[in-house]
Tab-separated table of C-alpha atoms in Angstrom:
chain	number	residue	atom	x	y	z
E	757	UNK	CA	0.000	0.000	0.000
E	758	UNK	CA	1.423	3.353	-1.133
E	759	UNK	CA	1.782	6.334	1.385
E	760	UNK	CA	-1.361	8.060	0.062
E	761	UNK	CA	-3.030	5.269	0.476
E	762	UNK	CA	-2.277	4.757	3.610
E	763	UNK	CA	-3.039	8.287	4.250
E	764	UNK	CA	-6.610	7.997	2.487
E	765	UNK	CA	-7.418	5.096	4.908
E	766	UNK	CA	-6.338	6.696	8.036
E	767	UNK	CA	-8.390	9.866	7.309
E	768	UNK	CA	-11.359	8.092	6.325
E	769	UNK	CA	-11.263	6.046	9.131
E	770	UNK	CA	-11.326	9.438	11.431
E	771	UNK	CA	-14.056	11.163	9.749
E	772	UNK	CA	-16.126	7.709	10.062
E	773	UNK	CA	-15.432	7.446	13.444
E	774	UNK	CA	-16.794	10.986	14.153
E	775	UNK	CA	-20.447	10.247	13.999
E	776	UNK	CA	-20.101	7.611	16.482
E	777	UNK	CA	-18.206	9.620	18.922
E	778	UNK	CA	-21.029	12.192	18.429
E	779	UNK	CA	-24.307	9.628	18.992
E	780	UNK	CA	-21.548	8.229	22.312
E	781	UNK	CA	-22.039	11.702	23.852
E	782	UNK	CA	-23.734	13.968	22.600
E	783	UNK	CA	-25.126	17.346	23.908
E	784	UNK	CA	-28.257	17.418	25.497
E	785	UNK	CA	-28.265	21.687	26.943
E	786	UNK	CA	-26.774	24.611	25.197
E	787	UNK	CA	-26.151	27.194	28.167
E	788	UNK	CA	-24.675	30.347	26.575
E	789	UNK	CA	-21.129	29.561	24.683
E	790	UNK	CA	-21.418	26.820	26.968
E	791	UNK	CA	-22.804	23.209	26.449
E	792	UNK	CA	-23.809	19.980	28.312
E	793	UNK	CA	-22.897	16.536	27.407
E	794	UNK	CA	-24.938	13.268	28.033
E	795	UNK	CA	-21.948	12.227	30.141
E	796	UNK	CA	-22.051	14.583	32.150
E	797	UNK	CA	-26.079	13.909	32.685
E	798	UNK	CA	-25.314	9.985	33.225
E	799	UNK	CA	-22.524	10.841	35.575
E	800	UNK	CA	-24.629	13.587	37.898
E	801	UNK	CA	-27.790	11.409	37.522
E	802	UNK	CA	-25.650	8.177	38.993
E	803	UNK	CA	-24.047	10.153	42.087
E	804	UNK	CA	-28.121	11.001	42.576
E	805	UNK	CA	-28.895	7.801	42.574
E	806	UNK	CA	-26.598	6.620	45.091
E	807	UNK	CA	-27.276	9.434	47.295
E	808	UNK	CA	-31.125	8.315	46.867
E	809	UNK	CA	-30.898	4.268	47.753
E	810	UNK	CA	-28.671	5.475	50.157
E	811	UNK	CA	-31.216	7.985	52.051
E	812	UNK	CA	-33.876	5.406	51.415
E	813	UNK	CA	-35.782	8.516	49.079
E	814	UNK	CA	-38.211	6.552	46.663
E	815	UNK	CA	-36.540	6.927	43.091
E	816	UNK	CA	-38.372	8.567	40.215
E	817	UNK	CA	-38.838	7.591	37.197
E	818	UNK	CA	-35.571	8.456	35.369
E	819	UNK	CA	-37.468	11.097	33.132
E	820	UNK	CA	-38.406	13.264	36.043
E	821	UNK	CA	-34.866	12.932	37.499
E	822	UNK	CA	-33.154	13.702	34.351
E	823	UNK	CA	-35.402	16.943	34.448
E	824	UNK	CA	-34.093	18.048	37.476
E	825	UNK	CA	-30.358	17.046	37.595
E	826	UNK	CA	-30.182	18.864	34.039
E	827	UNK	CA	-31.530	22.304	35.535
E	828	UNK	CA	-29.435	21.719	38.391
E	829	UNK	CA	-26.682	21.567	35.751
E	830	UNK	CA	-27.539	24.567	33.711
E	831	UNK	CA	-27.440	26.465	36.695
E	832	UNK	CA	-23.828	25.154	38.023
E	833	UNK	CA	-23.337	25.673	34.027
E	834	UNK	CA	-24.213	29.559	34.206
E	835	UNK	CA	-22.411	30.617	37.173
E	836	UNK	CA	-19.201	28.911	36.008
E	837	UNK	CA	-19.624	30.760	32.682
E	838	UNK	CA	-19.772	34.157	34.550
E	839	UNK	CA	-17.314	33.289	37.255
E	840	UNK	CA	-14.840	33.000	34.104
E	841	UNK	CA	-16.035	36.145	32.983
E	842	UNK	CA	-15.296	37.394	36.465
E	843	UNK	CA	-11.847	36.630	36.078
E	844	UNK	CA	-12.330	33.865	39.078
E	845	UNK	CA	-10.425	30.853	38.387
E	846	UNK	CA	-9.509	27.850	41.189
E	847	UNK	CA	-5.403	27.385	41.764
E	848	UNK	CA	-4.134	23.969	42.208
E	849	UNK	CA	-3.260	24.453	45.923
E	850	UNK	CA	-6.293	25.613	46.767
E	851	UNK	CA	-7.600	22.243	45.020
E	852	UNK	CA	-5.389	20.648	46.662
E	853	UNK	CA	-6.289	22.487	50.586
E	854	UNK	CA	-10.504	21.285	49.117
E	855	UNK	CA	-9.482	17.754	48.934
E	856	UNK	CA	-7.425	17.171	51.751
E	857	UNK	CA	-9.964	18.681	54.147
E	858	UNK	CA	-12.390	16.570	52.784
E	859	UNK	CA	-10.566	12.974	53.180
E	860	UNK	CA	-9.943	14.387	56.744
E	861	UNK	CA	-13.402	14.664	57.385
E	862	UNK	CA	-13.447	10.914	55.718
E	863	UNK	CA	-10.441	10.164	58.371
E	864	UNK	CA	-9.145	8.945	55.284
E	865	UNK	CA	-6.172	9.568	53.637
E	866	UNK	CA	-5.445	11.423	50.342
E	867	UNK	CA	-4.664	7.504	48.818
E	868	UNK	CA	-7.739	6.024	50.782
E	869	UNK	CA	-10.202	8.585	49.510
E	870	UNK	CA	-9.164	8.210	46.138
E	871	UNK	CA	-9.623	4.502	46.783
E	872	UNK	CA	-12.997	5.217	48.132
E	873	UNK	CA	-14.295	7.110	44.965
E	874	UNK	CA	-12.987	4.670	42.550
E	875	UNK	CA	-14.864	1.348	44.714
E	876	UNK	CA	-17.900	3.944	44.306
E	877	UNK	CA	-17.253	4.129	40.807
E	878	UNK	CA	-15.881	7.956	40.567
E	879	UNK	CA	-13.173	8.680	38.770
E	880	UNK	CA	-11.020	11.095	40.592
E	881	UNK	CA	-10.059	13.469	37.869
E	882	UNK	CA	-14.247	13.879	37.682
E	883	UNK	CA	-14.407	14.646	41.380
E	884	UNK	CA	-11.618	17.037	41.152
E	885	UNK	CA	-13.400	19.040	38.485
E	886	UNK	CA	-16.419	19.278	40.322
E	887	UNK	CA	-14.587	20.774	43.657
E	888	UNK	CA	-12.994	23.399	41.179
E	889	UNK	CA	-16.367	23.910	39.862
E	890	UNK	CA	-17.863	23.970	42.905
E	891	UNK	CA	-15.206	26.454	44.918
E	892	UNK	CA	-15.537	29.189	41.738
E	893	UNK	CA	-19.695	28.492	42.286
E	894	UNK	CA	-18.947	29.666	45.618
E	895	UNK	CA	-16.636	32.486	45.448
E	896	UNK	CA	-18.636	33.624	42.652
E	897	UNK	CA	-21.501	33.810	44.774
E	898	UNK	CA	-20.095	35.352	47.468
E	899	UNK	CA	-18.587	38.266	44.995
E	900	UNK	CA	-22.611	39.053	43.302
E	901	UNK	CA	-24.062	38.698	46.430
E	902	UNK	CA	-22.585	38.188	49.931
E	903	UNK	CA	-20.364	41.555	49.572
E	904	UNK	CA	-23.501	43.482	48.918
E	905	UNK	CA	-25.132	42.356	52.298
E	906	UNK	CA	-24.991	44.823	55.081
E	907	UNK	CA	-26.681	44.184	58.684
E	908	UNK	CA	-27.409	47.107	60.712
E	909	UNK	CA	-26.518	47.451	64.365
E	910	UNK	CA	-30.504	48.376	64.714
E	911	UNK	CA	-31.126	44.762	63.170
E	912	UNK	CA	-29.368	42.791	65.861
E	913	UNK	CA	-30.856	44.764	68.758
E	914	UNK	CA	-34.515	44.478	66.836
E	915	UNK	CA	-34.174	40.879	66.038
E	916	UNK	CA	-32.857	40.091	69.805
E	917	UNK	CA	-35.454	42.282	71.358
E	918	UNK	CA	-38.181	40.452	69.499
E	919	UNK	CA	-36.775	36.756	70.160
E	920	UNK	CA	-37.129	38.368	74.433
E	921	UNK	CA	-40.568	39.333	73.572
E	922	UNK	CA	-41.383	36.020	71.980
E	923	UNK	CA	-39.575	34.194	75.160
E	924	UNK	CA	-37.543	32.395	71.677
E	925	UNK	CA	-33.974	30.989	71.972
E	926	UNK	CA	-31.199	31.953	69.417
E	927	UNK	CA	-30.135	28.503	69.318
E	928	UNK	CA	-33.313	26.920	68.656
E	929	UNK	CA	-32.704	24.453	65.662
E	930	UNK	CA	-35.089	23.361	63.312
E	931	UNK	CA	-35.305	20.564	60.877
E	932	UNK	CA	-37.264	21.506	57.457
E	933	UNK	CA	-38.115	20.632	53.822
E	934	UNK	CA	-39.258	22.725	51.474
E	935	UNK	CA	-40.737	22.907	48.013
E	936	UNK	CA	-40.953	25.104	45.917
E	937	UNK	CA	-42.878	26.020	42.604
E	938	UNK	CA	-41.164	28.485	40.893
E	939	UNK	CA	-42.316	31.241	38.634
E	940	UNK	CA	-39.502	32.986	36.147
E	941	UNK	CA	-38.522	36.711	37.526
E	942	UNK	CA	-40.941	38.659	35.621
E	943	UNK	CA	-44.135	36.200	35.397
E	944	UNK	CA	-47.153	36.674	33.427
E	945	UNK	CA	-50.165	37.033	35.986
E	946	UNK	CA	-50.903	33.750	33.773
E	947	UNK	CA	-47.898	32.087	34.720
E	948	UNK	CA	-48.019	32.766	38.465
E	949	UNK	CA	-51.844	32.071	38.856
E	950	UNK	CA	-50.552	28.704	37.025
E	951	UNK	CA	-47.932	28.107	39.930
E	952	UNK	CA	-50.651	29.161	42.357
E	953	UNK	CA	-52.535	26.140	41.190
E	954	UNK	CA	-50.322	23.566	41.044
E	955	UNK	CA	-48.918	24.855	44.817
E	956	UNK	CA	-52.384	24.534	46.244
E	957	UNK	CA	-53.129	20.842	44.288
E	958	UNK	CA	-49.699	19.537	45.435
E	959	UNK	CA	-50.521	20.658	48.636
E	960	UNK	CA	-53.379	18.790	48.939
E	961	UNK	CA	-52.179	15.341	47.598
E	962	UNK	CA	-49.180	16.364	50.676
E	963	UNK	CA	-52.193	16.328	53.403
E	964	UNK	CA	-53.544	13.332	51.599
E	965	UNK	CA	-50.176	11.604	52.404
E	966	UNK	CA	-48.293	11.682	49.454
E	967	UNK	CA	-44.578	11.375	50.258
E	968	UNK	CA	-42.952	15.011	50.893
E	969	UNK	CA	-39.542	13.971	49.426
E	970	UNK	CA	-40.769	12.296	46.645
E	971	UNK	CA	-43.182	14.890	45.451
E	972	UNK	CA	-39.667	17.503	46.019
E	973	UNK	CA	-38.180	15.330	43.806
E	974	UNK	CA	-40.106	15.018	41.424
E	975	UNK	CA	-42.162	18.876	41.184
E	976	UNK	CA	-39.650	21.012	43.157
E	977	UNK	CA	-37.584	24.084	41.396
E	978	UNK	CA	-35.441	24.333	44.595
E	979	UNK	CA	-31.749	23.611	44.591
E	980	UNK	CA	-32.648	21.058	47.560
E	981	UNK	CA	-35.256	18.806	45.212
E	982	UNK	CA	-32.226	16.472	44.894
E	983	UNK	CA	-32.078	15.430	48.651
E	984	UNK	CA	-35.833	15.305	48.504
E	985	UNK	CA	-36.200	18.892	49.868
E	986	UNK	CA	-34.201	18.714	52.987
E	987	UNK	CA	-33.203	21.639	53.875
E	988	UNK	CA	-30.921	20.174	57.075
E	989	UNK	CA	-30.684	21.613	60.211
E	990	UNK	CA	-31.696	25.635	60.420
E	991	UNK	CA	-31.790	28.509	63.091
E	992	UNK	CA	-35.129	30.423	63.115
E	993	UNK	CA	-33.108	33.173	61.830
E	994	UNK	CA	-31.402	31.432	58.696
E	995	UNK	CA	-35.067	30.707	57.423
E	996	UNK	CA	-36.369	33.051	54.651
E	997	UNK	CA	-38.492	36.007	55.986
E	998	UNK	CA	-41.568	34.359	54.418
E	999	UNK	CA	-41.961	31.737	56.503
E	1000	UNK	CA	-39.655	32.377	59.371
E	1001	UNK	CA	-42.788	33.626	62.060
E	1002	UNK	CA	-44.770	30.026	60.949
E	1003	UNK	CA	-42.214	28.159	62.237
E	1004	UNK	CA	-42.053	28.108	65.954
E	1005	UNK	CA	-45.884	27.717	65.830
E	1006	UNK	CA	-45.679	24.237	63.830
E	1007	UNK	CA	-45.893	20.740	65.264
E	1008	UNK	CA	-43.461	17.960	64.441
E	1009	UNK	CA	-44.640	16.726	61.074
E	1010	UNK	CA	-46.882	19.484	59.868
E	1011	UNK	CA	-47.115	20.814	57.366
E	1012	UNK	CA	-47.769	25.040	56.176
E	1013	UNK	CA	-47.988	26.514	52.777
E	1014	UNK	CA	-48.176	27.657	50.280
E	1015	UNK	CA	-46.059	30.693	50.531
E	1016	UNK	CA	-45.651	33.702	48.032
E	1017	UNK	CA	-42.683	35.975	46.898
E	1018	UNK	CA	-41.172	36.884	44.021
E	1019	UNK	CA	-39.523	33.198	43.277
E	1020	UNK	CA	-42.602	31.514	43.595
E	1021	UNK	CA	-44.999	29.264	45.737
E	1022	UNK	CA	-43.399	27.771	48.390
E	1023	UNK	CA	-44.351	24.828	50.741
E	1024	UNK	CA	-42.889	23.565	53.842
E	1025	UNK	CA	-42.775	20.434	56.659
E	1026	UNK	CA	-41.122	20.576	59.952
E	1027	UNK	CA	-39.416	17.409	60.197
E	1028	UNK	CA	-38.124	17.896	64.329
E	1029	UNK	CA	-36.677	20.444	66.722
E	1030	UNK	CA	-33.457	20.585	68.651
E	1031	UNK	CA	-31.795	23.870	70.718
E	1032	UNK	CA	-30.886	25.504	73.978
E	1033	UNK	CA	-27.608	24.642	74.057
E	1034	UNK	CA	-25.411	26.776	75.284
E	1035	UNK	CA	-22.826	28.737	73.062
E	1036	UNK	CA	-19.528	29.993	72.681
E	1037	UNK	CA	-17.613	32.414	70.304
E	1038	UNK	CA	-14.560	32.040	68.910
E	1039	UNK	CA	-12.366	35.249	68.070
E	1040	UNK	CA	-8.796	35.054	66.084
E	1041	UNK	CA	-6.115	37.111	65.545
E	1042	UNK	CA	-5.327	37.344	61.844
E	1043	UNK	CA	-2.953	39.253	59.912
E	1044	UNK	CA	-2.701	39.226	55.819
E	1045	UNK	CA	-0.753	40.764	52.799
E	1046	UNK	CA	-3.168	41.635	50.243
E	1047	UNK	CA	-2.390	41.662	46.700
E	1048	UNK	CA	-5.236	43.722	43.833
E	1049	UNK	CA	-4.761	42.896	40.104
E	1050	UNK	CA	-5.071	45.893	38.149
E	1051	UNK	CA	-4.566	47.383	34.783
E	1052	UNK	CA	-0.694	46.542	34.849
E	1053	UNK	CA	-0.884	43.258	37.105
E	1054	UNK	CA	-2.652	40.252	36.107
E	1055	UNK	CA	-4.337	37.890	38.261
E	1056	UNK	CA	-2.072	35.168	37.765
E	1057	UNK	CA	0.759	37.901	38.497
E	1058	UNK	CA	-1.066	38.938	42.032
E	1059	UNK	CA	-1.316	35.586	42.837
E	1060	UNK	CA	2.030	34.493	42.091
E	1061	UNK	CA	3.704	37.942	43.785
E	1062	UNK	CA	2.025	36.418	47.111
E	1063	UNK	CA	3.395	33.109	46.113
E	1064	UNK	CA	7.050	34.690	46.404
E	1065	UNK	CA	6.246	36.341	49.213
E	1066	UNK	CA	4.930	33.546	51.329
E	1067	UNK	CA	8.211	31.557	49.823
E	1068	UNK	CA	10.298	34.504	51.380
E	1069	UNK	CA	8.693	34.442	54.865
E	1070	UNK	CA	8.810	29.967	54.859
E	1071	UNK	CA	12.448	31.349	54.952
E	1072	UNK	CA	12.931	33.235	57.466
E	1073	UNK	CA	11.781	36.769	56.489
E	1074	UNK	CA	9.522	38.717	58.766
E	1075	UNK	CA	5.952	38.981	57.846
E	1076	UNK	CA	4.932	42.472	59.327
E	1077	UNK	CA	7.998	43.876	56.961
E	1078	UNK	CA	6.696	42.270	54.165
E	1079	UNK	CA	3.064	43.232	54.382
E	1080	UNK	CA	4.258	47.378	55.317
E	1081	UNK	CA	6.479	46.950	51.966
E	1082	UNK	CA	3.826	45.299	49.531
E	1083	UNK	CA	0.155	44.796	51.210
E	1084	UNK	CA	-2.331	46.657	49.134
E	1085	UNK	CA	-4.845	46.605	52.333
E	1086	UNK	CA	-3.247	50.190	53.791
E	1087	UNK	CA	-5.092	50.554	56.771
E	1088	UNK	CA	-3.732	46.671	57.728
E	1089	UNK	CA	-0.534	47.407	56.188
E	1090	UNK	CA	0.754	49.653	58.234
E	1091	UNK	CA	0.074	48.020	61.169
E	1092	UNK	CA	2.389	44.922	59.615
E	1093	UNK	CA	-1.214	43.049	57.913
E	1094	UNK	CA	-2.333	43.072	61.456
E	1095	UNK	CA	-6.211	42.519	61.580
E	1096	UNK	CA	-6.622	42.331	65.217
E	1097	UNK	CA	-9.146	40.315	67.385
E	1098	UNK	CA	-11.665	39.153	64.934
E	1099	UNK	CA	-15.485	37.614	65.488
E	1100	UNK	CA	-17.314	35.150	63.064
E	1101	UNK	CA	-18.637	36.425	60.481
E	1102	UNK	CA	-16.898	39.929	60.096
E	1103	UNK	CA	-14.539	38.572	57.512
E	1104	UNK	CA	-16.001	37.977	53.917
E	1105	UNK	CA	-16.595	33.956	53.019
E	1106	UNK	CA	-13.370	32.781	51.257
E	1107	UNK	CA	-11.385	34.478	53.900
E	1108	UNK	CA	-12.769	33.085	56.785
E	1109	UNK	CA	-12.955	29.813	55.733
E	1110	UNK	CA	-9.091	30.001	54.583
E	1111	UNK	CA	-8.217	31.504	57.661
E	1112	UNK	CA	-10.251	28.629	59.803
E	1113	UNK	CA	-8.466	26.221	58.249
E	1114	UNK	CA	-5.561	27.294	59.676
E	1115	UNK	CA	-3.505	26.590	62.879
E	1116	UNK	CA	-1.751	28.561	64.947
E	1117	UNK	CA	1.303	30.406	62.631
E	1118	UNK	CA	0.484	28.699	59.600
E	1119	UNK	CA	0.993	30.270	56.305
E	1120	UNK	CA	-1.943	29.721	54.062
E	1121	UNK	CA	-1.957	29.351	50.153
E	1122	UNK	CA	-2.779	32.298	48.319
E	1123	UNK	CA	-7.245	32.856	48.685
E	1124	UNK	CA	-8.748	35.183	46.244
E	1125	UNK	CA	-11.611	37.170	47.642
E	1126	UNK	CA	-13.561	40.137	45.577
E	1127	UNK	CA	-10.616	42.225	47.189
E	1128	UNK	CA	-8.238	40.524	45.396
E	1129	UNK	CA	-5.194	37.681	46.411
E	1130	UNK	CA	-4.545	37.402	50.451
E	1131	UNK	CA	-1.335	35.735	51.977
E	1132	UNK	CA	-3.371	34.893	55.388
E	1133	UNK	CA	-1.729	33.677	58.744
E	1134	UNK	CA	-3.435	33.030	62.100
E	1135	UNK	CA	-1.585	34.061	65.708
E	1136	UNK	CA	-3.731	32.989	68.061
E	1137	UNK	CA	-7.307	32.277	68.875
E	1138	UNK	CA	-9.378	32.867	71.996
E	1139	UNK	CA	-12.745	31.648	73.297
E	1140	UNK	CA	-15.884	33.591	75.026
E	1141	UNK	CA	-18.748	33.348	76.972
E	1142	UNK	CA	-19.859	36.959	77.133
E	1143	UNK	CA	-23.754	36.447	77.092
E	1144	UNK	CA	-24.421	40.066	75.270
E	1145	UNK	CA	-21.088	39.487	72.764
E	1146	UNK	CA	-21.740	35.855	72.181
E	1147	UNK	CA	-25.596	36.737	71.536
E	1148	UNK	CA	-24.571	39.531	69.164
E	1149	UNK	CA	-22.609	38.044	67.306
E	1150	UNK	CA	-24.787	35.126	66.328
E	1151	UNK	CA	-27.278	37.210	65.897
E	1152	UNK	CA	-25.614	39.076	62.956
E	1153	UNK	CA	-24.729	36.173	61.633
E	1154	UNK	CA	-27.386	34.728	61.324
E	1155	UNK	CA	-29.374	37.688	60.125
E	1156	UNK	CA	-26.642	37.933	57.426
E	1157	UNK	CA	-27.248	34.250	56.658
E	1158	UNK	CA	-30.701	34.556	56.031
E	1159	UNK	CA	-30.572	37.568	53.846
E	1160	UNK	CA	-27.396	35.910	51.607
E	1161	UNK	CA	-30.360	33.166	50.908
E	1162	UNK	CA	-33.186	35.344	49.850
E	1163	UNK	CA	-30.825	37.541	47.263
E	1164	UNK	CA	-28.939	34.920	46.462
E	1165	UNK	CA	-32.509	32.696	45.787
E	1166	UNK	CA	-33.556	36.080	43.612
E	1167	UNK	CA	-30.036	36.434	41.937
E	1168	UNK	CA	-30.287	32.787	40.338
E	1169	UNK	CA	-33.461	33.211	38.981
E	1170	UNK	CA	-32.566	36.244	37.347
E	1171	UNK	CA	-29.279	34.377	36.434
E	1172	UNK	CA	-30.615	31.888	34.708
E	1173	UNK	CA	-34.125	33.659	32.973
E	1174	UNK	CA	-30.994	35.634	31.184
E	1175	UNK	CA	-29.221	32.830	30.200
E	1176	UNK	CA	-29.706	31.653	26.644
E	1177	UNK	CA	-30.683	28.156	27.372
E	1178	UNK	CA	-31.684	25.731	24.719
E	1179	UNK	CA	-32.318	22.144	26.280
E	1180	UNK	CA	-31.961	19.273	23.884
E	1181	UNK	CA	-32.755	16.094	26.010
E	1182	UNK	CA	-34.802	13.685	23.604
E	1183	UNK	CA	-36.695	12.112	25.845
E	1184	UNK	CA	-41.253	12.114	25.627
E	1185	UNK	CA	-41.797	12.806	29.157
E	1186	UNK	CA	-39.475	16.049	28.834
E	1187	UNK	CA	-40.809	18.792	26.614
E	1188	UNK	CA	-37.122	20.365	25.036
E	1189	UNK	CA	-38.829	23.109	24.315
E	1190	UNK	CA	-40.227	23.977	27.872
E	1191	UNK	CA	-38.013	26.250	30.532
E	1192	UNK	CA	-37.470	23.595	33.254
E	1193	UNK	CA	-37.759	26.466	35.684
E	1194	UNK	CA	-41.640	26.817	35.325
C-alpha cells in the first residue's frame, strides 16, 4: 500500500469514526457559549442515585430525574460561565487544601479517599473538576451577592429584642423541607396564577399523604429537590423572611404553605426540633498581605507575587515587613497586615474559611476574595462566653445568613431567565422546548 493510500485510509477512518463519537455523547443543553454533554447527565444522575438508595428517598422515574439534575446543571453551568467572565479561576493548591480537608473529614487519607471514589465508581479526575467547579460556584456567589449584604446594628438589637418578647432561643434548631414552585422573575399574571394552582393541588395530595420527598423530587424548582427537599438543620433566623414567624408555631410533622414571593410558591414540613444549648464564640487574631490585580498586574501575576512572598517568609523573612512593603490593604498594612481580634462572620466567606483552616502560625496558600489575592496567617485564637457578645454576634450572623439566601434565591433566577438556554434532552416525558424552571 502506497503512502497516500495509507493516508486515504487513516483519514477516512477518522471522519467515520466521528459520527459515532457524536451519537456516544452527545449534547443534550446549550447554556450560553457553553454546552452539556450526556456524560455529564449519566454521571450527575448516577451520584443522585446513590445518594437516593442510600437515604432510602423513593426513586423517580428516570425522566423526572433527568429533568431536574439537568436544571441543576444549567445552573452550576451559568455561574461557572460568569465566574470565568469574572476573572475567578480555582489554583491547584487551593484544590489541593478542598481535597485534603475533605478525606480528613473521611479520616481517610489522600490515597484512601481516592480509593474510596474509585470502589464507588468515581473517577477522581471527575471529582476534582467538580470541587474546582464547585469552589468558583462559591466564590462567585459570594462576589454578586454576599459583599452586597450589610446588617445594621438596629437589626441585631430588633431581632434580639423580638426573640425576648417572643420568650424564643437563638439557638433553637429546626429541621425543614421545602418545596418550591417556581415562577420565572418577571411572570405573566398567567404564569403565576398557574404556579398558584399547582402549589395549592400539590398541597393537597401532601395532606392526603403523598410522600414530601418524593413529590420535592419530582415537582420542586429548589436547589434542595435532589435530597428530597431537605433543607438540614436551620436557626429560626437562617429561614427566609416568608416563613420564618410560621415556624415556631408548627408541630413535628406538619405541614404550612403555600407561601408567596417573588420566586414563587413555596411549601414547607417541619421534620423535628433541637436547641438551647449553650454557646460559645470564637475570636482570632489574623494578619494578611493583600495583593489587587489591576490594569498593569494580572491575576495570575497577584497571585504568584504572594506566592514569592509567602516563599520569602517559609524562609525566614519577617511577615509584618513584608506586608508594610507590599500589602495593598493600607489601613492593615501599616500596622504589619495586622487585623486584630476578629469575630465570626466579620470577615467575607473565602477568607474566613481560609483563615479557619488554619492553625496557629500557619501560612496559608494564596485565597482570592472580591478584594483581590490574600497571603493569610493566624496568631492565636481565643474563646468567650460573654452572654451580650456571644448573643450579638450570632445574631448578625445569622441575620446575614438569612438575607445571603433570599438575594442569592432572587439572583439565580434572574441568572438563569438571562441565560440563553436551549435544552436538547430527547426524551417524551421532557418537553425540550419547555423552561425547566416553570
Amino acid at each position: 500500500m502506497s503512502v497516500m493510500q495509507r493516508l486515504f485510509c487513516m483519514l477516512f477512518f477518522l471522519l467515520a469514526s466521528v459520527p459515532c463519537w457524536s451519537a456516544l455523547d452527545r449534547i443534550v443543553a446549550v447554556v450560553d457559549e457553553g454546552v452539556i454533554l450526556e456524560s455529564e447527565l449519566e454521571r450527575k444522575m448516577m451520584s443522585i442515585k446513590q445518594s437516593l438508595r442510600a437515604n432510602g428517598t423513593p426513586m423517580p422515574p428516570d425522566s423526572v430525574l433527568a429533568r431536574q439534575v439537568l436544571e441543576r446543571l444549567v445552573l452550576d453551568k451559568v455561574q461557572l460561565l460568569q465566574a470565568e467572565r469574572a476573572g475567578i479561576h480555582v489554583d491547584d493548591e487551593t484544590l489541593r487544601s478542598a481535597v485534603e480537608q475533605i478525606a480528613q473529614r473521611n479520616n481517610l487519607t489522600i490515597d484512601q479517599f481516592r480509593r474510596s471514589l474509585q470502589h464507588e465508581g468515581i473517577e477522581y479526575s471527575d471529582f476534582l473538576n467538580q470541587i474546582r467547579s464547585e469552589i468558583a460556584i462559591s466564590r462567585f456567589r459570594s462576589s454578586q451577592v454576599n459583599g452586597q449584604i450589610k446588617v445594621s446594628d438596629r437589626e441585631v438589637q430588633h431581632y434580639l429584642d423580638t426573640k425576648e418578647m417572643k420568650g424564643e432561643s437563638v439557638d433553637v434548631e429546626y429541621a425543614l423541607s421545602h418545596i418550591l414552585i417556581a415562577t420565572p422573575s418577571s411572570a405573566s399574571s398567567a404564569q403565576v396564577r398557574h404556579a398558584r394552582e399547582r402549589a395549592e393541588k400539590l398541597m393537597a395530595e401532601l395532606k392526603a399523604g403523598l410522600d414530601f420527598r418524593d413529590a420535592a423530587l419530582r415537582q420542586s424548582d429548589d436547589e434542595a429537590a435532589l435530597t428530597g427537599g431537605d433543607l438540614g438543620w436551620r436557626k429560626l433566623s437562617q429561614l427566609p423572611t416568608l416563613f420564618a414567624d410560621e415556624v415556631p408555631h408548627m408541630k413535628k410533622g406538619q405541614l404550612a404553605g403555600p407561601f408567596h414571593n417573588p420566586s414563587g410558591y413555596h411549601i414547607i414540613r417541619l421534620t423535628d426540633v433541637r436547641g438551647g444549648e449553650s454557646i460559645r464564640l470564637t475570636k482570632t487574631h489574623v494578619r494578611h498581605i493583600l495583593i489587587k490585580p489591576n490594569e498593569v498586574l494580572s491575576d495570575d501575576e497577584a497571585r504568584n507575587k504572594l506566592v514569592a512572598l509567602k516563599t520569602r517568609i517559609e524562609n525566614g523573612d519577617d511577615f509584618s515587613e513584608l506586608a508594610r512593603a507590599h500589602s495593598d490593604d493600607k489601613g492593615s498594612a501599616i500596622k504589619g497586615g495586622d487585623l486584630g481580634w476578629v469575630q465570626p462572620g466579620a470577615l467575607v466567606p473565602p477568607f474566613e474559611e481560609a483563615m479557619n483552616g488554619l492553625d496557629d502560625n500557619q501560612l496559608s496558600a494564596p485565597v482570592q476574595t472580591q478584594f483581590g489575592w490574600h497571603l493569610i496567617q493566624v496568631l492565636g485564637r481565643q474563646e468567650s462566653t460573654d452572654g451580650d457578645e456571644v448573643l450579638k454576634t450570632r445574631a448578625r450572623d445569622e441575620i446575614f445568613r438569612r438575607k445571603v439566601e433570599e438575594e442569592t434565591e432572587l439572583w439565580l433566577r434572574k441568572l438563569r431567565d438571562e441565560a440563553y438556554v436551549e435544552i436538547r434532552l430527547e426524551d417524551n416525558a421532557v418537553d425540550p422546548t419547555e423552561s425547566f424552571m416553570r
